[in-house]
């Protein structure tokens, strides 16, 4: 490339940056303060024996915190539970969300009522609904769910929902699914508005059934929306914390922790900030790999 042409392009680029800089400077500063600085600080803490005592030293320990994590059974339980949270709750929310959106979008009456009814859990406080679920699934005969199941003669003895690892995990999954379906539904309803009606009309003229319209028109047309929802739900499921903290807090025997609740326990109960930060780094790396993999799979399926 001609040297003069290259210099002119560089000058033009610098000039354009200087012109827009006053408009984006505040945004760049905020991104640096609230995104990049915490990222770098977290990584720094993960390779030190960090202490919050003012004036105290935080010696560099290298990968020692990471070694301790991989020698801790609690980490494997928490990682397994976070992965299960993604595998169980994300597909379920997407399936129920798209089906409900399709049904409500095609309903002749009551669209606003059903949209509101299904969206209420989304705007309800995680803390409030977690305590409600804790009451519903309380152990003993006084628990609401045990009372119903025993009166329906489905069970003969009350279930200790939070005394068993898998029933405790199931309750956190049910809560997460119930609270997230409304969000998926609203996003899918917005996506349905962008599908040309002529596609459905043409399919109807060709004698397509409602299932065939849904399978071969609605689902492919909603693929970009599904990818957006998939990414957001995956990140959200990996970052789940409140429901686990309130419902189980790791019980029984620290087998129901997810990554976030175990990080919280390490940092603010055991004051092991270095180990908690190392877990955060690992979790961020895992989420990044999953998102890249999802994007690769979806691009490959579109070819």
PDB file of C-alpha atoms in Angstrom:
ATOM      1  CA  UNK A   1       0.000   0.000   0.000  1.00  0.00           C
ATOM      2  CA  UNK A   2       1.177   3.494  -0.811  1.00  0.00           C
ATOM      3  CA  UNK A   3       2.823   5.123   2.220  1.00  0.00           C
ATOM      4  CA  UNK A   4       1.043   8.434   1.690  1.00  0.00           C
ATOM      5  CA  UNK A   5      -2.316   6.669   1.414  1.00  0.00           C
ATOM      6  CA  UNK A   6      -1.663   4.769   4.640  1.00  0.00           C
ATOM      7  CA  UNK A   7      -0.657   7.973   6.481  1.00  0.00           C
ATOM      8  CA  UNK A   8      -3.796   9.729   5.233  1.00  0.00           C
ATOM      9  CA  UNK A   9      -5.975   6.871   6.495  1.00  0.00           C
ATOM     10  CA  UNK A  10      -4.305   6.931   9.905  1.00  0.00           C
ATOM     11  CA  UNK A  11      -4.728  10.719  10.139  1.00  0.00           C
ATOM     12  CA  UNK A  12      -8.357  10.420   9.111  1.00  0.00           C
ATOM     13  CA  UNK A  13      -8.945   7.686  11.694  1.00  0.00           C
ATOM     14  CA  UNK A  14      -7.330   9.720  14.480  1.00  0.00           C
ATOM     15  CA  UNK A  15      -9.359  12.783  13.473  1.00  0.00           C
ATOM     16  CA  UNK A  16     -12.609  10.781  13.585  1.00  0.00           C
ATOM     17  CA  UNK A  17     -11.720   9.358  16.991  1.00  0.00           C
ATOM     18  CA  UNK A  18     -10.966  12.832  18.361  1.00  0.00           C
ATOM     19  CA  UNK A  19     -14.301  14.089  17.054  1.00  0.00           C
ATOM     20  CA  UNK A  20     -16.368  11.351  18.747  1.00  0.00           C
ATOM     21  CA  UNK A  21     -14.227  11.038  21.897  1.00  0.00           C
ATOM     22  CA  UNK A  22     -16.106  13.747  23.886  1.00  0.00           C
ATOM     23  CA  UNK A  23     -19.342  11.818  23.330  1.00  0.00           C
ATOM     24  CA  UNK A  24     -18.045   8.378  24.371  1.00  0.00           C
ATOM     25  CA  UNK A  25     -15.427   9.397  26.966  1.00  0.00           C
ATOM     26  CA  UNK A  26     -17.807   9.059  29.935  1.00  0.00           C
ATOM     27  CA  UNK A  27     -18.965   5.673  28.692  1.00  0.00           C
ATOM     28  CA  UNK A  28     -15.376   4.464  28.264  1.00  0.00           C
ATOM     29  CA  UNK A  29     -14.472   5.632  31.772  1.00  0.00           C
ATOM     30  CA  UNK A  30     -17.489   3.834  33.260  1.00  0.00           C
ATOM     31  CA  UNK A  31     -16.653   0.627  31.361  1.00  0.00           C
ATOM     32  CA  UNK A  32     -13.081   0.781  32.598  1.00  0.00           C
ATOM     33  CA  UNK A  33     -14.113   1.469  36.231  1.00  0.00           C
ATOM     34  CA  UNK A  34     -16.972  -1.058  36.473  1.00  0.00           C
ATOM     35  CA  UNK A  35     -15.854  -3.758  33.997  1.00  0.00           C
ATOM     36  CA  UNK A  36     -12.126  -3.850  33.277  1.00  0.00           C
ATOM     37  CA  UNK A  37     -10.835  -2.747  36.681  1.00  0.00           C
ATOM     38  CA  UNK A  38     -12.878  -5.395  38.595  1.00  0.00           C
ATOM     39  CA  UNK A  39     -11.730  -8.038  36.088  1.00  0.00           C
ATOM     40  CA  UNK A  40      -8.046  -7.225  36.536  1.00  0.00           C
ATOM     41  CA  UNK A  41      -8.449  -6.774  40.301  1.00  0.00           C
ATOM     42  CA  UNK A  42     -10.185 -10.149  40.593  1.00  0.00           C
ATOM     43  CA  UNK A  43      -7.393 -11.866  38.703  1.00  0.00           C
ATOM     44  CA  UNK A  44      -4.792 -10.119  40.891  1.00  0.00           C
ATOM     45  CA  UNK A  45      -6.568 -11.288  44.067  1.00  0.00           C
ATOM     46  CA  UNK A  46      -6.725 -14.847  42.691  1.00  0.00           C
ATOM     47  CA  UNK A  47      -2.923 -15.103  42.628  1.00  0.00           C
ATOM     48  CA  UNK A  48      -2.372 -13.627  46.083  1.00  0.00           C
ATOM     49  CA  UNK A  49      -3.154 -14.521  49.669  1.00  0.00           C
ATOM     50  CA  UNK A  50      -5.389 -11.496  49.818  1.00  0.00           C
ATOM     51  CA  UNK A  51      -6.360  -9.813  53.056  1.00  0.00           C
ATOM     52  CA  UNK A  52      -8.736  -6.904  53.624  1.00  0.00           C
ATOM     53  CA  UNK A  53      -6.919  -5.701  56.751  1.00  0.00           C
ATOM     54  CA  UNK A  54      -5.697  -2.145  56.025  1.00  0.00           C
ATOM     55  CA  UNK A  55      -1.901  -1.986  55.677  1.00  0.00           C
ATOM     56  CA  UNK A  56      -1.460  -5.776  55.724  1.00  0.00           C
ATOM     57  CA  UNK A  57       0.498  -7.425  52.911  1.00  0.00           C
ATOM     58  CA  UNK A  58      -1.118  -9.732  50.357  1.00  0.00           C
ATOM     59  CA  UNK A  59       1.760 -12.030  49.321  1.00  0.00           C
ATOM     60  CA  UNK A  60       1.924 -13.408  45.775  1.00  0.00           C
ATOM     61  CA  UNK A  61       1.180 -17.160  45.760  1.00  0.00           C
ATOM     62  CA  UNK A  62       0.979 -17.864  42.031  1.00  0.00           C
ATOM     63  CA  UNK A  63      -1.371 -20.725  41.159  1.00  0.00           C
ATOM     64  CA  UNK A  64      -1.564 -22.034  44.747  1.00  0.00           C
ATOM     65  CA  UNK A  65      -5.203 -20.911  45.103  1.00  0.00           C
ATOM     66  CA  UNK A  66      -6.102 -22.763  41.909  1.00  0.00           C
ATOM     67  CA  UNK A  67      -4.389 -25.917  43.210  1.00  0.00           C
ATOM     68  CA  UNK A  68      -6.407 -25.765  46.428  1.00  0.00           C
ATOM     69  CA  UNK A  69      -9.624 -25.438  44.433  1.00  0.00           C
ATOM     70  CA  UNK A  70      -8.941 -28.574  42.412  1.00  0.00           C
ATOM     71  CA  UNK A  71      -8.154 -30.500  45.615  1.00  0.00           C
ATOM     72  CA  UNK A  72     -11.454 -29.513  47.226  1.00  0.00           C
ATOM     73  CA  UNK A  73     -14.519 -31.791  46.848  1.00  0.00           C
ATOM     74  CA  UNK A  74     -16.838 -28.849  47.521  1.00  0.00           C
ATOM     75  CA  UNK A  75     -15.689 -27.211  44.282  1.00  0.00           C
ATOM     76  CA  UNK A  76     -16.596 -30.281  42.225  1.00  0.00           C
ATOM     77  CA  UNK A  77     -20.038 -30.456  43.851  1.00  0.00           C
ATOM     78  CA  UNK A  78     -20.593 -26.749  43.183  1.00  0.00           C
ATOM     79  CA  UNK A  79     -19.373 -26.993  39.586  1.00  0.00           C
ATOM     80  CA  UNK A  80     -21.573 -30.049  38.964  1.00  0.00           C
ATOM     81  CA  UNK A  81     -24.601 -28.267  40.424  1.00  0.00           C
ATOM     82  CA  UNK A  82     -23.976 -25.129  38.330  1.00  0.00           C
ATOM     83  CA  UNK A  83     -23.713 -27.220  35.161  1.00  0.00           C
ATOM     84  CA  UNK A  84     -26.906 -29.091  36.096  1.00  0.00           C
ATOM     85  CA  UNK A  85     -28.619 -25.755  36.743  1.00  0.00           C
ATOM     86  CA  UNK A  86     -27.789 -24.784  33.143  1.00  0.00           C
ATOM     87  CA  UNK A  87     -28.709 -28.156  31.601  1.00  0.00           C
ATOM     88  CA  UNK A  88     -32.023 -28.453  33.451  1.00  0.00           C
ATOM     89  CA  UNK A  89     -33.352 -24.907  33.615  1.00  0.00           C
ATOM     90  CA  UNK A  90     -32.213 -23.339  30.320  1.00  0.00           C
ATOM     91  CA  UNK A  91     -33.812 -25.804  27.841  1.00  0.00           C
ATOM     92  CA  UNK A  92     -36.968 -26.038  29.982  1.00  0.00           C
ATOM     93  CA  UNK A  93     -37.418 -22.266  30.102  1.00  0.00           C
ATOM     94  CA  UNK A  94     -36.830 -21.966  26.347  1.00  0.00           C
ATOM     95  CA  UNK A  95     -39.308 -24.734  25.458  1.00  0.00           C
ATOM     96  CA  UNK A  96     -42.057 -23.466  27.759  1.00  0.00           C
ATOM     97  CA  UNK A  97     -41.316 -19.857  26.800  1.00  0.00           C
ATOM     98  CA  UNK A  98     -41.658 -20.369  23.041  1.00  0.00           C
ATOM     99  CA  UNK A  99     -44.751 -22.590  23.372  1.00  0.00           C
ATOM    100  CA  UNK A 100     -46.507 -20.128  25.677  1.00  0.00           C
ATOM    101  CA  UNK A 101     -45.549 -17.202  23.416  1.00  0.00           C
ATOM    102  CA  UNK A 102     -46.976 -18.985  20.371  1.00  0.00           C
ATOM    103  CA  UNK A 103     -50.221 -19.889  22.166  1.00  0.00           C
ATOM    104  CA  UNK A 104     -50.725 -16.398  23.619  1.00  0.00           C
ATOM    105  CA  UNK A 105     -49.806 -14.673  20.352  1.00  0.00           C
ATOM    106  CA  UNK A 106     -52.459 -16.691  18.539  1.00  0.00           C
ATOM    107  CA  UNK A 107     -55.101 -16.354  21.269  1.00  0.00           C
ATOM    108  CA  UNK A 108     -58.179 -14.358  20.359  1.00  0.00           C
ATOM    109  CA  UNK A 109     -58.899 -13.116  23.878  1.00  0.00           C
ATOM    110  CA  UNK A 110     -57.011 -12.497  27.117  1.00  0.00           C
ATOM    111  CA  UNK A 111     -53.562 -11.776  25.634  1.00  0.00           C
ATOM    112  CA  UNK A 112     -52.798  -8.973  28.080  1.00  0.00           C
ATOM    113  CA  UNK A 113     -54.037 -10.974  31.064  1.00  0.00           C
ATOM    114  CA  UNK A 114     -51.885 -14.016  30.276  1.00  0.00           C
ATOM    115  CA  UNK A 115     -48.819 -11.899  29.464  1.00  0.00           C
ATOM    116  CA  UNK A 116     -49.170 -10.150  32.824  1.00  0.00           C
ATOM    117  CA  UNK A 117     -49.877 -13.366  34.736  1.00  0.00           C
ATOM    118  CA  UNK A 118     -46.821 -15.148  33.358  1.00  0.00           C
ATOM    119  CA  UNK A 119     -44.556 -12.116  33.712  1.00  0.00           C
ATOM    120  CA  UNK A 120     -45.358 -11.405  37.371  1.00  0.00           C
ATOM    121  CA  UNK A 121     -42.832 -14.012  38.659  1.00  0.00           C
ATOM    122  CA  UNK A 122     -40.089 -12.248  36.656  1.00  0.00           C
ATOM    123  CA  UNK A 123     -40.520  -8.943  38.479  1.00  0.00           C
ATOM    124  CA  UNK A 124     -41.055 -10.561  41.878  1.00  0.00           C
ATOM    125  CA  UNK A 125     -38.124 -10.397  44.283  1.00  0.00           C
ATOM    126  CA  UNK A 126     -35.874 -13.471  44.299  1.00  0.00           C
ATOM    127  CA  UNK A 127     -35.676 -13.217  48.075  1.00  0.00           C
ATOM    128  CA  UNK A 128     -39.456 -13.165  48.536  1.00  0.00           C
ATOM    129  CA  UNK A 129     -40.188 -16.106  46.240  1.00  0.00           C
ATOM    130  CA  UNK A 130     -37.276 -18.096  47.669  1.00  0.00           C
ATOM    131  CA  UNK A 131     -38.752 -17.821  51.171  1.00  0.00           C
ATOM    132  CA  UNK A 132     -42.192 -18.722  49.801  1.00  0.00           C
ATOM    133  CA  UNK A 133     -40.721 -21.849  48.169  1.00  0.00           C
ATOM    134  CA  UNK A 134     -38.921 -22.643  51.408  1.00  0.00           C
ATOM    135  CA  UNK A 135     -42.293 -22.662  53.159  1.00  0.00           C
ATOM    136  CA  UNK A 136     -44.021 -24.637  50.375  1.00  0.00           C
ATOM    137  CA  UNK A 137     -41.355 -27.357  50.430  1.00  0.00           C
ATOM    138  CA  UNK A 138     -40.824 -27.380  54.191  1.00  0.00           C
ATOM    139  CA  UNK A 139     -40.206 -30.805  55.731  1.00  0.00           C
ATOM    140  CA  UNK A 140     -42.647 -32.663  57.947  1.00  0.00           C
ATOM    141  CA  UNK A 141     -46.416 -32.902  57.704  1.00  0.00           C
ATOM    142  CA  UNK A 142     -46.766 -29.130  58.063  1.00  0.00           C
ATOM    143  CA  UNK A 143     -45.047 -28.465  54.733  1.00  0.00           C
ATOM    144  CA  UNK A 144     -47.510 -27.268  52.097  1.00  0.00           C
ATOM    145  CA  UNK A 145     -46.290 -29.628  49.351  1.00  0.00           C
ATOM    146  CA  UNK A 146     -46.113 -32.598  51.729  1.00  0.00           C
ATOM    147  CA  UNK A 147     -49.636 -31.824  52.924  1.00  0.00           C
ATOM    148  CA  UNK A 148     -51.009 -31.835  49.346  1.00  0.00           C
ATOM    149  CA  UNK A 149     -49.138 -34.973  48.264  1.00  0.00           C
ATOM    150  CA  UNK A 150     -50.170 -36.883  51.397  1.00  0.00           C
ATOM    151  CA  UNK A 151     -53.822 -35.893  50.996  1.00  0.00           C
ATOM    152  CA  UNK A 152     -53.705 -37.025  47.383  1.00  0.00           C
ATOM    153  CA  UNK A 153     -52.203 -40.330  48.663  1.00  0.00           C
ATOM    154  CA  UNK A 154     -49.184 -39.888  46.372  1.00  0.00           C
ATOM    155  CA  UNK A 155     -46.816 -40.256  49.328  1.00  0.00           C
ATOM    156  CA  UNK A 156     -47.383 -41.919  52.691  1.00  0.00           C
ATOM    157  CA  UNK A 157     -44.608 -40.197  54.636  1.00  0.00           C
ATOM    158  CA  UNK A 158     -43.554 -36.526  54.441  1.00  0.00           C
ATOM    159  CA  UNK A 159     -40.483 -35.787  52.337  1.00  0.00           C
ATOM    160  CA  UNK A 160     -37.560 -33.892  53.800  1.00  0.00           C
ATOM    161  CA  UNK A 161     -37.042 -31.831  50.666  1.00  0.00           C
ATOM    162  CA  UNK A 162     -33.948 -30.022  51.916  1.00  0.00           C
ATOM    163  CA  UNK A 163     -32.446 -32.993  53.759  1.00  0.00           C
ATOM    164  CA  UNK A 164     -31.688 -34.826  50.509  1.00  0.00           C
ATOM    165  CA  UNK A 165     -29.264 -33.493  47.889  1.00  0.00           C
ATOM    166  CA  UNK A 166     -31.337 -34.267  44.815  1.00  0.00           C
ATOM    167  CA  UNK A 167     -34.714 -33.142  46.140  1.00  0.00           C
ATOM    168  CA  UNK A 168     -33.093 -29.928  47.380  1.00  0.00           C
ATOM    169  CA  UNK A 169     -31.552 -29.337  43.947  1.00  0.00           C
ATOM    170  CA  UNK A 170     -34.901 -30.120  42.294  1.00  0.00           C
ATOM    171  CA  UNK A 171     -36.595 -27.389  44.355  1.00  0.00           C
ATOM    172  CA  UNK A 172     -33.988 -24.808  43.246  1.00  0.00           C
ATOM    173  CA  UNK A 173     -34.497 -25.887  39.616  1.00  0.00           C
ATOM    174  CA  UNK A 174     -38.300 -25.620  39.883  1.00  0.00           C
ATOM    175  CA  UNK A 175     -38.011 -22.131  41.361  1.00  0.00           C
ATOM    176  CA  UNK A 176     -35.545 -20.994  38.667  1.00  0.00           C
ATOM    177  CA  UNK A 177     -37.707 -22.367  35.843  1.00  0.00           C
ATOM    178  CA  UNK A 178     -40.937 -20.895  37.218  1.00  0.00           C
ATOM    179  CA  UNK A 179     -39.346 -17.477  37.618  1.00  0.00           C
ATOM    180  CA  UNK A 180     -37.680 -17.391  34.197  1.00  0.00           C
ATOM    181  CA  UNK A 181     -40.389 -18.665  31.844  1.00  0.00           C
ATOM    182  CA  UNK A 182     -42.189 -15.306  31.729  1.00  0.00           C
ATOM    183  CA  UNK A 183     -39.057 -13.499  30.528  1.00  0.00           C
ATOM    184  CA  UNK A 184     -38.525 -16.001  27.700  1.00  0.00           C
ATOM    185  CA  UNK A 185     -42.194 -15.732  26.759  1.00  0.00           C
ATOM    186  CA  UNK A 186     -42.091 -11.930  26.461  1.00  0.00           C
ATOM    187  CA  UNK A 187     -38.937 -11.999  24.317  1.00  0.00           C
ATOM    188  CA  UNK A 188     -40.426 -14.666  22.052  1.00  0.00           C
ATOM    189  CA  UNK A 189     -43.692 -12.721  21.705  1.00  0.00           C
ATOM    190  CA  UNK A 190     -41.662  -9.718  20.545  1.00  0.00           C
ATOM    191  CA  UNK A 191     -39.851 -11.977  18.075  1.00  0.00           C
ATOM    192  CA  UNK A 192     -43.130 -13.384  16.752  1.00  0.00           C
ATOM    193  CA  UNK A 193     -44.244  -9.876  15.787  1.00  0.00           C
ATOM    194  CA  UNK A 194     -41.354  -9.731  13.298  1.00  0.00           C
ATOM    195  CA  UNK A 195     -42.324 -12.884  11.366  1.00  0.00           C
ATOM    196  CA  UNK A 196     -44.103 -11.961   8.090  1.00  0.00           C
ATOM    197  CA  UNK A 197     -47.749 -13.069   8.168  1.00  0.00           C
ATOM    198  CA  UNK A 198     -47.531 -13.994   4.498  1.00  0.00           C
ATOM    199  CA  UNK A 199     -45.405 -17.028   5.434  1.00  0.00           C
ATOM    200  CA  UNK A 200     -48.247 -18.435   7.537  1.00  0.00           C
ATOM    201  CA  UNK A 201     -50.820 -17.537   4.861  1.00  0.00           C
ATOM    202  CA  UNK A 202     -48.791 -19.303   2.168  1.00  0.00           C
ATOM    203  CA  UNK A 203     -48.375 -22.330   4.410  1.00  0.00           C
ATOM    204  CA  UNK A 204     -52.127 -22.373   5.095  1.00  0.00           C
ATOM    205  CA  UNK A 205     -52.844 -22.347   1.346  1.00  0.00           C
ATOM    206  CA  UNK A 206     -50.527 -25.344   0.979  1.00  0.00           C
ATOM    207  CA  UNK A 207     -52.522 -27.171   3.650  1.00  0.00           C
ATOM    208  CA  UNK A 208     -49.954 -26.962   6.472  1.00  0.00           C
ATOM    209  CA  UNK A 209     -51.202 -27.849   9.950  1.00  0.00           C
ATOM    210  CA  UNK A 210     -50.632 -25.635  13.007  1.00  0.00           C
ATOM    211  CA  UNK A 211     -47.826 -27.944  14.141  1.00  0.00           C
ATOM    212  CA  UNK A 212     -46.132 -27.747  10.728  1.00  0.00           C
ATOM    213  CA  UNK A 213     -46.368 -23.937  10.751  1.00  0.00           C
ATOM    214  CA  UNK A 214     -44.847 -23.888  14.225  1.00  0.00           C
ATOM    215  CA  UNK A 215     -42.131 -26.418  13.353  1.00  0.00           C
ATOM    216  CA  UNK A 216     -41.070 -25.143   9.910  1.00  0.00           C
ATOM    217  CA  UNK A 217     -41.828 -21.389  10.094  1.00  0.00           C
ATOM    218  CA  UNK A 218     -41.914 -20.185  13.689  1.00  0.00           C
ATOM    219  CA  UNK A 219     -38.919 -22.090  15.092  1.00  0.00           C
ATOM    220  CA  UNK A 220     -36.468 -21.211  12.222  1.00  0.00           C
ATOM    221  CA  UNK A 221     -37.590 -17.583  12.150  1.00  0.00           C
ATOM    222  CA  UNK A 222     -37.005 -17.314  15.911  1.00  0.00           C
ATOM    223  CA  UNK A 223     -33.464 -18.760  15.740  1.00  0.00           C
ATOM    224  CA  UNK A 224     -31.678 -15.413  16.372  1.00  0.00           C
ATOM    225  CA  UNK A 225     -33.995 -14.730  19.328  1.00  0.00           C
ATOM    226  CA  UNK A 226     -33.334 -18.219  20.676  1.00  0.00           C
ATOM    227  CA  UNK A 227     -29.580 -17.616  20.506  1.00  0.00           C
ATOM    228  CA  UNK A 228     -29.981 -14.341  22.424  1.00  0.00           C
ATOM    229  CA  UNK A 229     -32.097 -16.082  25.081  1.00  0.00           C
ATOM    230  CA  UNK A 230     -29.731 -19.056  25.242  1.00  0.00           C
ATOM    231  CA  UNK A 231     -26.726 -16.844  25.967  1.00  0.00           C
ATOM    232  CA  UNK A 232     -28.537 -14.807  28.616  1.00  0.00           C
ATOM    233  CA  UNK A 233     -30.057 -17.824  30.362  1.00  0.00           C
ATOM    234  CA  UNK A 234     -26.740 -19.693  30.376  1.00  0.00           C
ATOM    235  CA  UNK A 235     -24.974 -16.763  32.014  1.00  0.00           C
ATOM    236  CA  UNK A 236     -27.870 -16.298  34.426  1.00  0.00           C
ATOM    237  CA  UNK A 237     -27.948 -19.988  35.407  1.00  0.00           C
ATOM    238  CA  UNK A 238     -24.198 -20.031  36.076  1.00  0.00           C
ATOM    239  CA  UNK A 239     -24.599 -16.896  38.190  1.00  0.00           C
ATOM    240  CA  UNK A 240     -27.556 -18.232  40.202  1.00  0.00           C
ATOM    241  CA  UNK A 241     -27.058 -17.532  43.880  1.00  0.00           C
ATOM    242  CA  UNK A 242     -30.016 -16.237  45.882  1.00  0.00           C
ATOM    243  CA  UNK A 243     -32.274 -19.296  45.536  1.00  0.00           C
ATOM    244  CA  UNK A 244     -29.487 -21.673  46.597  1.00  0.00           C
ATOM    245  CA  UNK A 245     -28.317 -19.420  49.422  1.00  0.00           C
ATOM    246  CA  UNK A 246     -31.811 -19.068  50.915  1.00  0.00           C
ATOM    247  CA  UNK A 247     -33.227 -22.530  50.221  1.00  0.00           C
ATOM    248  CA  UNK A 248     -30.258 -24.771  51.086  1.00  0.00           C
ATOM    249  CA  UNK A 249     -27.124 -22.710  51.801  1.00  0.00           C
ATOM    250  CA  UNK A 250     -25.178 -25.756  50.674  1.00  0.00           C
ATOM    251  CA  UNK A 251     -26.977 -28.291  52.898  1.00  0.00           C
ATOM    252  CA  UNK A 252     -26.867 -31.212  53.290  1.00  0.00           C
ATOM    253  CA  UNK A 253     -23.103 -31.571  53.778  1.00  0.00           C
ATOM    254  CA  UNK A 254     -22.204 -28.790  51.282  1.00  0.00           C
ATOM    255  CA  UNK A 255     -23.497 -30.882  48.375  1.00  0.00           C
ATOM    256  CA  UNK A 256     -26.008 -28.349  46.990  1.00  0.00           C
ATOM    257  CA  UNK A 257     -23.731 -25.331  46.654  1.00  0.00           C
ATOM    258  CA  UNK A 258     -23.493 -23.727  43.228  1.00  0.00           C
ATOM    259  CA  UNK A 259     -20.374 -21.831  42.177  1.00  0.00           C
ATOM    260  CA  UNK A 260     -21.649 -18.452  43.334  1.00  0.00           C
ATOM    261  CA  UNK A 261     -22.842 -19.603  46.760  1.00  0.00           C
ATOM    262  CA  UNK A 262     -19.557 -21.459  47.359  1.00  0.00           C
ATOM    263  CA  UNK A 263     -17.620 -18.342  46.319  1.00  0.00           C
ATOM    264  CA  UNK A 264     -19.671 -16.303  48.781  1.00  0.00           C
ATOM    265  CA  UNK A 265     -18.989 -18.805  51.567  1.00  0.00           C
ATOM    266  CA  UNK A 266     -15.263 -18.845  50.808  1.00  0.00           C
ATOM    267  CA  UNK A 267     -14.974 -15.075  50.664  1.00  0.00           C
ATOM    268  CA  UNK A 268     -17.306 -13.800  53.372  1.00  0.00           C
ATOM    269  CA  UNK A 269     -17.550 -16.710  55.802  1.00  0.00           C
ATOM    270  CA  UNK A 270     -14.016 -18.180  55.587  1.00  0.00           C
ATOM    271  CA  UNK A 271     -12.321 -14.922  54.433  1.00  0.00           C
ATOM    272  CA  UNK A 272     -10.469 -16.851  51.696  1.00  0.00           C
ATOM    273  CA  UNK A 273     -10.663 -14.072  49.130  1.00  0.00           C
ATOM    274  CA  UNK A 274      -7.875 -15.462  46.946  1.00  0.00           C
ATOM    275  CA  UNK A 275      -9.594 -18.827  46.527  1.00  0.00           C
ATOM    276  CA  UNK A 276     -12.986 -17.201  45.932  1.00  0.00           C
ATOM    277  CA  UNK A 277     -11.460 -14.955  43.244  1.00  0.00           C
ATOM    278  CA  UNK A 278      -9.740 -17.935  41.605  1.00  0.00           C
ATOM    279  CA  UNK A 279     -13.123 -19.676  41.432  1.00  0.00           C
ATOM    280  CA  UNK A 280     -14.542 -16.547  39.813  1.00  0.00           C
ATOM    281  CA  UNK A 281     -11.798 -16.592  37.171  1.00  0.00           C
ATOM    282  CA  UNK A 282     -12.466 -20.272  36.417  1.00  0.00           C
ATOM    283  CA  UNK A 283     -16.198 -19.708  36.193  1.00  0.00           C
ATOM    284  CA  UNK A 284     -15.709 -16.774  33.815  1.00  0.00           C
ATOM    285  CA  UNK A 285     -13.463 -18.916  31.601  1.00  0.00           C
ATOM    286  CA  UNK A 286     -16.020 -21.745  31.546  1.00  0.00           C
ATOM    287  CA  UNK A 287     -18.876 -19.377  30.621  1.00  0.00           C
ATOM    288  CA  UNK A 288     -16.761 -17.818  27.868  1.00  0.00           C
ATOM    289  CA  UNK A 289     -15.933 -21.252  26.401  1.00  0.00           C
ATOM    290  CA  UNK A 290     -19.592 -22.328  26.514  1.00  0.00           C
ATOM    291  CA  UNK A 291     -20.761 -19.155  24.740  1.00  0.00           C
ATOM    292  CA  UNK A 292     -18.099 -19.503  22.036  1.00  0.00           C
ATOM    293  CA  UNK A 293     -19.101 -23.152  21.575  1.00  0.00           C
ATOM    294  CA  UNK A 294     -22.820 -22.260  21.370  1.00  0.00           C
ATOM    295  CA  UNK A 295     -22.081 -19.557  18.801  1.00  0.00           C
ATOM    296  CA  UNK A 296     -19.958 -21.979  16.750  1.00  0.00           C
ATOM    297  CA  UNK A 297     -22.703 -24.650  16.803  1.00  0.00           C
ATOM    298  CA  UNK A 298     -25.406 -22.193  15.756  1.00  0.00           C
ATOM    299  CA  UNK A 299     -23.286 -20.742  12.924  1.00  0.00           C
ATOM    300  CA  UNK A 300     -22.495 -24.247  11.705  1.00  0.00           C
ATOM    301  CA  UNK A 301     -26.189 -25.212  11.745  1.00  0.00           C
ATOM    302  CA  UNK A 302     -27.064 -22.127   9.666  1.00  0.00           C
ATOM    303  CA  UNK A 303     -24.717 -23.097   6.817  1.00  0.00           C
TER     304      UNK A 303
END
